[in-house]
Coordinates of C-alpha atoms in Angstrom, one line a residue:
M23 CA 132.2 128.5 92.0
V24 CA 130.2 125.8 90.3
N25 CA 133.5 123.9 89.7
M26 CA 133.9 123.6 93.5
L27 CA 130.6 122.0 94.2
P28 CA 131.5 118.4 93.3
N29 CA 133.9 118.5 96.3
L30 CA 130.9 118.7 98.6
C31 CA 129.7 115.4 97.0
S32 CA 132.9 113.4 97.6
D33 CA 132.7 110.3 99.6
A34 CA 134.4 111.8 102.6
S35 CA 132.2 114.9 102.6
V36 CA 129.0 113.0 102.2
S37 CA 130.0 110.7 105.1
R38 CA 130.6 113.8 107.3
Y39 CA 127.1 115.1 106.6
L40 CA 125.6 111.7 107.3
R41 CA 127.5 111.4 110.6
A42 CA 126.4 114.9 111.5
R43 CA 122.8 113.8 111.1
N44 CA 123.2 110.4 112.7
W45 CA 122.9 108.6 109.4
N46 CA 119.5 110.1 108.6
V47 CA 119.7 110.4 104.8
E48 CA 116.9 112.9 104.4
K49 CA 118.3 115.3 107.0
A50 CA 121.8 114.9 105.7
S51 CA 120.6 115.6 102.1
K52 CA 118.8 118.7 103.3
M53 CA 121.9 119.9 105.2
L54 CA 124.1 119.3 102.1
K55 CA 121.8 121.3 99.9
E56 CA 121.9 124.2 102.3
S57 CA 125.7 124.1 102.2
L58 CA 125.7 124.1 98.5
K59 CA 123.4 127.1 98.4
W60 CA 125.5 128.9 101.0
R61 CA 128.8 128.3 99.1
L62 CA 127.2 129.5 95.9
E63 CA 126.1 132.7 97.5
Y64 CA 129.0 133.4 100.0
K65 CA 131.8 132.1 97.8
P66 CA 134.1 131.3 100.8
E67 CA 136.9 130.0 98.6
T68 CA 137.4 133.4 96.9
I69 CA 138.2 135.3 100.2
R70 CA 141.8 136.4 100.2
W71 CA 144.1 137.7 102.9
D72 CA 143.9 141.3 101.7
D73 CA 140.1 141.1 102.2
V74 CA 140.4 140.3 105.9
A75 CA 143.9 141.4 106.9
H76 CA 142.5 144.2 109.1
E77 CA 140.6 141.6 111.1
A78 CA 143.8 139.7 111.8
E79 CA 145.9 142.5 113.2
T80 CA 145.6 141.5 116.8
G81 CA 146.0 137.7 116.2
K82 CA 142.4 137.0 117.4
I83 CA 142.3 134.0 115.0
Y84 CA 145.1 132.3 113.3
R85 CA 146.3 128.8 112.2
A86 CA 149.1 127.6 114.4
D87 CA 152.4 126.5 112.9
Y88 CA 152.2 123.2 114.8
L89 CA 149.8 120.2 114.8
D90 CA 148.4 118.1 117.6
K91 CA 149.7 114.6 118.2
N92 CA 147.1 113.2 115.8
G93 CA 148.4 115.5 113.0
R94 CA 145.3 117.7 113.0
A95 CA 145.4 121.4 112.2
V96 CA 145.1 123.9 115.1
L97 CA 143.2 127.2 115.0
V98 CA 144.1 129.5 117.9
M99 CA 141.3 132.0 118.9
R100 CA 141.6 134.9 121.3
P101 CA 138.1 136.5 121.6
G102 CA 139.5 139.0 124.1
F103 CA 141.6 140.5 121.2
Q104 CA 138.6 141.6 119.3
N105 CA 139.5 144.7 117.2
T106 CA 136.5 145.4 115.0
S107 CA 132.8 146.0 115.4
S108 CA 131.6 144.6 112.1
S109 CA 129.9 141.2 112.7
K110 CA 130.0 140.6 108.9
G111 CA 133.8 141.2 108.9
Q112 CA 134.3 139.0 111.9
I113 CA 132.4 136.1 110.4
R114 CA 134.1 136.6 107.0
Y115 CA 137.5 136.3 108.7
L116 CA 136.4 133.2 110.6
V117 CA 135.3 131.6 107.3
Y118 CA 138.6 132.5 105.7
C119 CA 140.5 130.8 108.6
M120 CA 138.3 127.7 108.4
E121 CA 138.9 127.4 104.6
N122 CA 142.6 127.9 105.1
A123 CA 142.8 125.3 107.8
I124 CA 140.9 122.8 105.8
F125 CA 143.0 123.5 102.7
N126 CA 146.1 122.7 104.8
L127 CA 144.8 119.4 106.3
A128 CA 146.9 116.4 105.7
A129 CA 145.5 113.8 103.3
N130 CA 144.6 111.5 106.1
Q131 CA 142.9 114.2 108.2
E132 CA 139.6 115.9 108.0
Q133 CA 139.3 117.6 111.4
M134 CA 140.9 120.4 113.4
V135 CA 141.3 121.5 117.0
W136 CA 140.3 124.9 118.3
L137 CA 142.4 126.4 121.0
I138 CA 140.5 129.3 122.6
D139 CA 142.5 131.6 124.9
F140 CA 140.5 133.8 127.2
Q141 CA 143.3 136.3 127.9
G142 CA 141.7 139.7 128.1
W143 CA 138.2 138.4 127.6
T144 CA 135.2 140.3 129.0
M145 CA 131.4 139.9 128.5
G146 CA 131.7 142.6 125.8
S147 CA 134.4 140.9 123.8
V148 CA 132.1 138.9 121.5
S149 CA 128.5 139.6 120.8
I150 CA 125.8 137.0 121.2
K151 CA 124.9 137.6 117.5
V152 CA 128.4 136.7 116.3
T153 CA 128.6 133.7 118.7
R154 CA 125.3 132.3 117.3
E155 CA 126.4 132.8 113.7
T156 CA 129.7 131.2 114.5
A157 CA 127.9 128.1 115.9
H158 CA 125.6 128.1 112.9
I159 CA 128.4 128.2 110.3
L160 CA 130.5 125.6 112.1
Q161 CA 127.7 123.1 112.6
D162 CA 125.8 123.5 109.4
Y163 CA 128.4 124.3 106.8
Y164 CA 131.5 122.6 108.2
P165 CA 130.0 119.5 109.8
E166 CA 132.3 117.1 111.6
R167 CA 135.3 119.4 111.0
L168 CA 135.8 120.1 114.7
A169 CA 137.6 117.4 116.6
L170 CA 137.9 119.3 119.9
G171 CA 137.3 122.8 121.2
I172 CA 139.5 123.7 124.2
L173 CA 138.4 126.7 126.3
Y174 CA 141.6 127.7 128.1
N175 CA 141.3 129.6 131.4
P176 CA 137.9 131.0 130.9
P177 CA 137.1 133.5 133.7
R178 CA 134.3 132.8 136.2
I179 CA 132.1 135.4 134.6
F180 CA 132.2 133.3 131.4
E181 CA 129.9 130.8 133.1
S182 CA 127.0 133.3 132.6
F183 CA 127.9 133.7 128.9
W184 CA 128.2 129.9 128.5
K185 CA 124.6 129.4 129.7
V186 CA 123.4 131.7 126.9
V187 CA 125.7 130.1 124.3
R188 CA 125.1 126.5 125.1
P189 CA 121.6 126.3 123.5
F190 CA 123.1 127.3 120.2
L191 CA 125.3 124.1 120.2
E192 CA 124.2 120.7 119.1
H193 CA 124.8 117.9 121.5
K194 CA 127.6 116.5 119.3
T195 CA 129.4 119.9 119.3
Y196 CA 128.8 120.5 122.9
K197 CA 130.5 117.1 123.8
K198 CA 133.6 118.2 121.9
V199 CA 134.1 121.3 124.2
K200 CA 136.6 120.9 127.0
F201 CA 137.4 123.4 129.8
V202 CA 141.1 123.5 130.7
Y203 CA 142.6 125.5 133.5
S204 CA 146.4 126.2 134.0
D205 CA 146.1 125.6 137.8
N206 CA 144.3 122.3 137.5
T207 CA 146.5 119.3 137.0
E208 CA 143.7 117.0 135.8
S209 CA 142.6 119.3 133.1
Q210 CA 146.2 120.1 132.1
K211 CA 146.5 116.4 131.2
I212 CA 144.2 117.1 128.3
M213 CA 146.9 119.4 126.9
T214 CA 149.8 117.0 127.5
D215 CA 147.8 114.1 125.9
L216 CA 147.0 116.2 122.9
F217 CA 150.1 118.3 122.2
E218 CA 153.9 118.0 122.1
M219 CA 154.6 120.5 124.8
D220 CA 157.8 121.8 123.2
K221 CA 155.7 122.9 120.2
L222 CA 152.7 124.2 122.1
E223 CA 152.7 127.9 122.8
S224 CA 153.5 129.0 126.3
A225 CA 150.1 130.8 126.5
F226 CA 148.6 127.3 126.6
G227 CA 151.1 125.8 129.1
G228 CA 153.6 124.7 126.4
H229 CA 157.3 125.5 126.1
N230 CA 157.2 127.4 122.8
P231 CA 157.8 131.1 123.5
A232 CA 156.9 132.2 120.0
G233 CA 153.7 134.3 119.7
F234 CA 151.7 135.7 116.8
D235 CA 153.7 137.7 114.3
L236 CA 151.4 139.5 111.9
N237 CA 154.0 140.1 109.2
K238 CA 155.2 136.5 109.1
Y239 CA 151.6 135.3 109.2
A240 CA 150.6 137.6 106.4
E241 CA 153.4 136.1 104.2
K242 CA 152.2 132.6 104.9
M243 CA 148.6 133.4 104.2
K244 CA 149.5 135.1 100.9
E245 CA 151.4 132.0 99.8
D246 CA 148.4 129.9 100.7
D247 CA 146.1 132.2 98.7
Q248 CA 148.2 131.6 95.7
K249 CA 148.0 127.8 96.2
M250 CA 144.3 128.1 96.7
S251 CA 143.8 130.1 93.5
A252 CA 145.9 127.5 91.6
F253 CA 143.8 124.7 93.1
V254 CA 140.5 126.4 92.2
E255 CA 141.7 126.9 88.6
S256 CA 142.9 123.3 88.4
A257 CA 139.6 122.0 89.8
S258 CA 137.7 124.1 87.3
S259 CA 139.7 122.7 84.4
V260 CA 139.2 119.1 85.6
F261 CA 135.5 119.7 86.2
F262 CA 134.8 121.1 82.8
Q263 CA 136.9 118.5 81.0
E264 CA 134.8 115.8 82.7
Q265 CA 131.6 117.7 81.9
S266 CA 132.6 117.8 78.2
H267 CA 132.5 114.0 78.1
V268 CA 129.1 113.6 79.9
S269 CA 125.7 114.2 78.5
V270 CA 123.7 116.1 81.1
L271 CA 120.1 115.0 80.5
Q272 CA 118.3 115.8 83.7
P273 CA 119.7 116.6 87.1
E274 CA 117.9 113.7 88.7
F275 CA 119.0 111.2 86.0
S276 CA 122.0 108.9 86.3
V277 CA 123.7 108.0 83.1
T278 CA 125.3 104.6 83.4
E279 CA 127.9 103.0 81.1
H280 CA 125.2 100.5 80.0
Q281 CA 122.9 103.3 79.0
L282 CA 125.6 105.0 77.0
E283 CA 126.4 101.7 75.2
S284 CA 122.7 101.2 74.5
S285 CA 122.2 104.7 73.1
S286 CA 125.1 104.3 70.7
D287 CA 123.5 101.2 69.2
S288 CA 120.1 102.7 68.9
S289 CA 118.6 104.0 65.6
P290 CA 118.8 107.7 64.7
S291 CA 115.1 108.1 65.3
S292 CA 115.5 107.3 69.0
D293 CA 117.6 110.5 69.5
A294 CA 114.3 112.5 69.7
E295 CA 112.9 110.4 72.4
S296 CA 112.9 111.6 76.0
P297 CA 115.6 109.9 78.1
R298 CA 114.3 107.2 80.4
R299 CA 115.2 107.1 84.0
V300 CA 117.8 104.5 84.9
D301 CA 116.8 102.2 87.8
T302 CA 119.5 102.1 90.4
K303 CA 119.6 100.7 93.9
I304 CA 118.8 103.3 96.5
L305 CA 120.5 102.7 99.8
S306 CA 118.5 102.7 102.9
A307 CA 119.6 104.5 106.0
N308 CA 120.8 101.3 107.6
E309 CA 122.7 100.4 104.4
M310 CA 124.3 103.8 104.4
K311 CA 125.4 103.3 108.0
E312 CA 127.0 100.0 107.1
Q313 CA 129.0 101.8 104.4
P314 CA 130.6 104.7 106.3
N315 CA 132.5 105.8 103.2
C316 CA 129.3 106.2 101.3
K317 CA 131.0 105.0 98.1
N318 CA 129.7 106.1 94.8
T319 CA 126.1 107.0 95.7
I320 CA 124.1 109.1 98.0
A321 CA 120.4 108.5 98.4
E322 CA 118.7 111.9 97.8
S323 CA 115.0 112.5 96.9
G324 CA 114.6 108.8 95.9
V325 CA 117.5 109.0 93.4
S326 CA 121.0 107.4 93.4
R327 CA 123.7 109.6 91.8
P328 CA 127.3 108.9 91.0
L329 CA 129.7 111.1 92.9
I330 CA 132.4 113.1 91.2
H331 CA 135.8 112.4 92.8
M332 CA 138.1 115.4 93.4
N333 CA 140.1 116.7 96.2
D334 CA 137.8 116.9 99.2
F335 CA 137.4 120.5 100.3
A336 CA 134.3 121.7 102.2

């Protein structure tokens, strides 16, 4: 798992954490640390289809085989199709689906769309506990991954549930939620603006009659699992090759090219000396905001650190 952590420190990832915390470096740093801790403990990238296949049998969550007009991945959710009672299992499947959707994002995309179909939904379909945990995971461990959440044809009784759920959502997340009704022309425009109607499933007002096919979907997920495993192994190889060429002195120290050149010219007796901290420029919050890609450094605990560049994942 350690080999995956540098991906959380890529420019794009750090930028998402900063945006999620309104460019407050201290809050973004704390958020990133919590994500690192969670990934170390939960190991989301190791979850495989066979671990969660029983959760997927009804098609309650799956990655659609089409994208929106902006090229973003689409996760379809049908909370009314809940088929298990284990909150841990439900969350584990959600995490698996998030990881899979992110893994399949195009190189120029970092967000996805959630299409939530309320067919068959009742107040007992999803527990408040799972809903709260879902909001927590999405907002704290996958910041700025949600572009838009569409609630399609929620029943009137959902209004009571929504009043309970809304406090769990941060303002940014709440603003991304859209209510869409099949009998409302104005709200349907959201769908026509966002999707190619020939590709969109008929359940959401599109012209595509295809539905969820468990067997076909299982094959696709197993193929993705193999690609994921290969990626993890490749990332591990690259990471440890890079580490073999770097002297790790102290976690909070930055080793610059100048320092390495200086150390190579020093006398043998200097080898026993404690490494000196390298003075580097620490970006202020305003400076970070002016550099949205957060290139090469992140201000954390008063220290500037070089970022390891690998395929962005979390």
